[in-house]
Amino acid sequence: ERWCESVDFLESLLRRQLSACIGRSLTQKDVVEYMRFHHRKLFAAPYQPRPFSFSVRPETDRCAEGVVSIEDAGAPVWTMCARRSQQTMKFALNASTMVSFTGELHLHAWLDQRWNDGARNDQELSLVGRARQFSCFMVLLCKVISGDELEVSHAVLLQNKDELQIPLELAMIPSPTEFRDAIESLSPEQQHFAKAFRAMQLESTLCGILVVQLKPQLERLLRLPAEALTKEIKLTQDLLQLFIKYQIPSDLLAFSGATTSATAEAVEGVRAQVEEM
């Protein structure tokens, strides 16, 4: 007991000395700011961690339709990001339909700090999506199961000032050393099963967020020229209502004229089909 009291006294003495040198007791937020400060010095500008917050827009010179971010306690988390301008991937819509898409690919790595026993408030980490008025896009939550395929589990449609906030639950996977020590006393069959299950966990830990802009897809589905629905607010809202609420087949609303028709003619053709419905 006296030995424990002596160790506690030395630890408290060192703690007081360190707090006196710094000027106050440090918290997890202080450590995050400390790491961010040194990242700016260690990494070149293109490789520095950046806030996980992205504007949803058709083109770089267009107005943003919304924002998608991952936030911790109300502020975007800072991640290291590698970007590829064009990447073709796919996901299964159902048992007989495979959807292929091409777009920008961002690979993120997030470094988290934990105190003492590793406890942190995981409920503060959340996926946030915000849509502007007269805007619409879809957010799909998925797992990356291969280099060119996703496994979609959930999809959310955001439009007209909708705001989405989904708490994210984190699960810690044992380190290689901890895993090796844990299976050391198991039988060969149990070790083989544990290694196979861990391999499956490691291959399924990459979370994916897919953002699909709906206006370009509507234009392609209805055989309209690109950006034909940019200024057609009421028509776009009516189309979304017919597709989402009434499940109207797209062939009943698509433009049936020549592909070389003017944009105004094609839009009026679709508008007439919508009014008829």
mmCIF file of N, CA, C and O in Angstrom, residues 54-58 62-68 129-137 157-164 215 233 237 240:
data_model
loop_
_atom_site.group_PDB
_atom_site.id
_atom_site.type_symbol
_atom_site.label_atom_id
_atom_site.label_comp_id
_atom_site.label_asym_id
_atom_site.label_seq_id
_atom_site.Cartn_x
_atom_site.Cartn_y
_atom_site.Cartn_z
ATOM 1 N N PHE A 54 -17.902 18.543 -48.247
ATOM 2 C CA PHE A 54 -17.871 18.678 -49.694
ATOM 3 C C PHE A 54 -19.187 19.273 -50.203
ATOM 4 O O PHE A 54 -20.275 18.871 -49.765
ATOM 5 N N SER A 55 -19.050 20.204 -51.111
ATOM 6 C CA SER A 55 -20.216 20.800 -51.754
ATOM 7 C C SER A 55 -20.691 19.890 -52.880
ATOM 8 O O SER A 55 -19.880 19.332 -53.629
ATOM 9 N N VAL A 56 -21.999 19.745 -52.992
ATOM 10 C CA VAL A 56 -22.602 18.952 -54.060
ATOM 11 C C VAL A 56 -22.983 19.916 -55.173
ATOM 12 O O VAL A 56 -23.876 20.745 -55.012
ATOM 13 N N ARG A 57 -22.292 19.825 -56.316
ATOM 14 C CA ARG A 57 -22.557 20.728 -57.425
ATOM 15 C C ARG A 57 -22.287 19.994 -58.743
ATOM 16 O O ARG A 57 -21.383 19.163 -58.819
ATOM 17 N N PRO A 58 -23.062 20.314 -59.799
ATOM 18 C CA PRO A 58 -22.853 19.642 -61.090
ATOM 19 C C PRO A 58 -21.489 19.949 -61.700
ATOM 20 O O PRO A 58 -20.809 19.065 -62.185
ATOM 21 N N ARG A 62 -20.787 26.060 -60.992
ATOM 22 C CA ARG A 62 -22.216 26.101 -60.699
ATOM 23 C C ARG A 62 -22.447 26.300 -59.202
ATOM 24 O O ARG A 62 -21.590 25.998 -58.372
ATOM 25 N N CYS A 63 -23.628 26.779 -58.878
ATOM 26 C CA CYS A 63 -23.996 26.962 -57.470
ATOM 27 C C CYS A 63 -24.166 25.608 -56.796
ATOM 28 O O CYS A 63 -24.701 24.662 -57.388
ATOM 29 N N ALA A 64 -23.713 25.505 -55.556
ATOM 30 C CA ALA A 64 -23.810 24.244 -54.815
ATOM 31 C C ALA A 64 -25.261 23.921 -54.497
ATOM 32 O O ALA A 64 -26.051 24.797 -54.150
ATOM 33 N N GLU A 65 -25.623 22.653 -54.622
ATOM 34 C CA GLU A 65 -26.970 22.201 -54.302
ATOM 35 C C GLU A 65 -27.086 21.704 -52.863
ATOM 36 O O GLU A 65 -28.189 21.486 -52.373
ATOM 37 N N GLY A 66 -25.961 21.522 -52.204
ATOM 38 C CA GLY A 66 -25.983 21.059 -50.822
ATOM 39 C C GLY A 66 -24.585 20.749 -50.336
ATOM 40 O O GLY A 66 -23.596 21.002 -51.022
ATOM 41 N N VAL A 67 -24.522 20.186 -49.140
ATOM 42 C CA VAL A 67 -23.244 19.869 -48.498
ATOM 43 C C VAL A 67 -23.354 18.499 -47.848
ATOM 44 O O VAL A 67 -24.384 18.159 -47.250
ATOM 45 N N VAL A 68 -22.295 17.710 -47.952
ATOM 46 C CA VAL A 68 -22.185 16.424 -47.261
ATOM 47 C C VAL A 68 -20.904 16.457 -46.431
ATOM 48 O O VAL A 68 -19.831 16.792 -46.953
ATOM 49 N N GLY A 129 -25.890 15.772 -43.963
ATOM 50 C CA GLY A 129 -26.184 16.207 -45.322
ATOM 51 C C GLY A 129 -27.218 17.313 -45.304
ATOM 52 O O GLY A 129 -28.212 17.217 -44.583
ATOM 53 N N ARG A 130 -26.986 18.356 -46.079
ATOM 54 C CA ARG A 130 -27.903 19.498 -46.149
ATOM 55 C C ARG A 130 -28.163 19.840 -47.610
ATOM 56 O O ARG A 130 -27.216 19.953 -48.395
ATOM 57 N N ALA A 131 -29.429 20.000 -47.958
ATOM 58 C CA ALA A 131 -29.814 20.372 -49.316
ATOM 59 C C ALA A 131 -30.361 21.793 -49.326
ATOM 60 O O ALA A 131 -31.056 22.205 -48.395
ATOM 61 N N ARG A 132 -30.063 22.530 -50.377
ATOM 62 C CA ARG A 132 -30.577 23.885 -50.521
ATOM 63 C C ARG A 132 -31.989 23.840 -51.105
ATOM 64 O O ARG A 132 -32.448 22.810 -51.614
ATOM 65 N N GLN A 133 -32.673 24.978 -51.026
ATOM 66 C CA GLN A 133 -34.019 25.067 -51.590
ATOM 67 C C GLN A 133 -33.969 24.851 -53.107
ATOM 68 O O GLN A 133 -33.061 25.307 -53.785
ATOM 69 N N PHE A 134 -34.954 24.109 -53.622
ATOM 70 C CA PHE A 134 -35.081 23.776 -55.042
ATOM 71 C C PHE A 134 -33.893 22.958 -55.547
ATOM 72 O O PHE A 134 -33.543 23.022 -56.727
ATOM 73 N N SER A 135 -33.261 22.197 -54.653
ATOM 74 C CA SER A 135 -32.155 21.320 -55.022
ATOM 75 C C SER A 135 -32.475 19.905 -54.572
ATOM 76 O O SER A 135 -33.298 19.693 -53.667
ATOM 77 N N CYS A 136 -31.831 18.938 -55.203
ATOM 78 C CA CYS A 136 -32.093 17.540 -54.843
ATOM 79 C C CYS A 136 -30.864 16.693 -55.199
ATOM 80 O O CYS A 136 -30.227 16.901 -56.217
ATOM 81 N N PHE A 137 -30.552 15.771 -54.320
ATOM 82 C CA PHE A 137 -29.511 14.784 -54.573
ATOM 83 C C PHE A 137 -29.730 13.610 -53.632
ATOM 84 O O PHE A 137 -30.507 13.692 -52.671
ATOM 85 N N LEU A 157 -32.863 10.437 -49.933
ATOM 86 C CA LEU A 157 -33.078 11.522 -50.884
ATOM 87 C C LEU A 157 -33.208 12.832 -50.117
ATOM 88 O O LEU A 157 -34.046 12.957 -49.217
ATOM 89 N N LEU A 158 -32.365 13.803 -50.457
ATOM 90 C CA LEU A 158 -32.393 15.120 -49.821
ATOM 91 C C LEU A 158 -32.832 16.154 -50.846
ATOM 92 O O LEU A 158 -32.297 16.203 -51.959
ATOM 93 N N GLN A 159 -33.805 16.979 -50.461
ATOM 94 C CA GLN A 159 -34.293 18.025 -51.355
ATOM 95 C C GLN A 159 -34.961 19.125 -50.536
ATOM 96 O O GLN A 159 -35.466 18.889 -49.438
ATOM 97 N N ASN A 160 -34.923 20.350 -51.076
ATOM 98 C CA ASN A 160 -35.672 21.484 -50.526
ATOM 99 C C ASN A 160 -35.417 21.693 -49.030
ATOM 100 O O ASN A 160 -36.312 21.539 -48.195
ATOM 101 N N LYS A 161 -34.180 22.031 -48.690
ATOM 102 C CA LYS A 161 -33.777 22.359 -47.331
ATOM 103 C C LYS A 161 -33.852 21.186 -46.355
ATOM 104 O O LYS A 161 -33.904 21.380 -45.141
ATOM 105 N N ASP A 162 -33.848 19.959 -46.862
ATOM 106 C CA ASP A 162 -33.766 18.798 -45.980
ATOM 107 C C ASP A 162 -32.397 18.766 -45.298
ATOM 108 O O ASP A 162 -31.389 19.173 -45.876
ATOM 109 N N GLU A 163 -32.389 18.284 -44.066
ATOM 110 C CA GLU A 163 -31.137 18.130 -43.322
ATOM 111 C C GLU A 163 -31.092 16.742 -42.714
ATOM 112 O O GLU A 163 -32.027 16.318 -42.022
ATOM 113 N N LEU A 164 -30.006 16.046 -42.982
ATOM 114 C CA LEU A 164 -29.821 14.663 -42.534
ATOM 115 C C LEU A 164 -28.674 14.614 -41.538
ATOM 116 O O LEU A 164 -27.625 15.210 -41.755
ATOM 117 N N LYS A 215 -30.651 15.815 -61.016
ATOM 118 C CA LYS A 215 -31.026 16.556 -62.224
ATOM 119 C C LYS A 215 -30.334 16.020 -63.476
ATOM 120 O O LYS A 215 -30.992 15.808 -64.498
ATOM 121 N N ILE A 233 -37.564 24.930 -62.326
ATOM 122 C CA ILE A 233 -37.770 24.532 -60.935
ATOM 123 C C ILE A 233 -39.074 23.771 -60.762
ATOM 124 O O ILE A 233 -39.112 22.669 -60.206
ATOM 125 N N GLN A 237 -39.664 19.734 -59.801
ATOM 126 C CA GLN A 237 -40.414 19.294 -58.622
ATOM 127 C C GLN A 237 -41.568 18.374 -59.011
ATOM 128 O O GLN A 237 -41.835 17.364 -58.339
ATOM 129 N N LEU A 240 -40.132 14.903 -59.902
ATOM 130 C CA LEU A 240 -39.766 14.138 -58.710
ATOM 131 C C LEU A 240 -40.991 13.583 -58.007
ATOM 132 O O LEU A 240 -40.988 12.439 -57.530
#
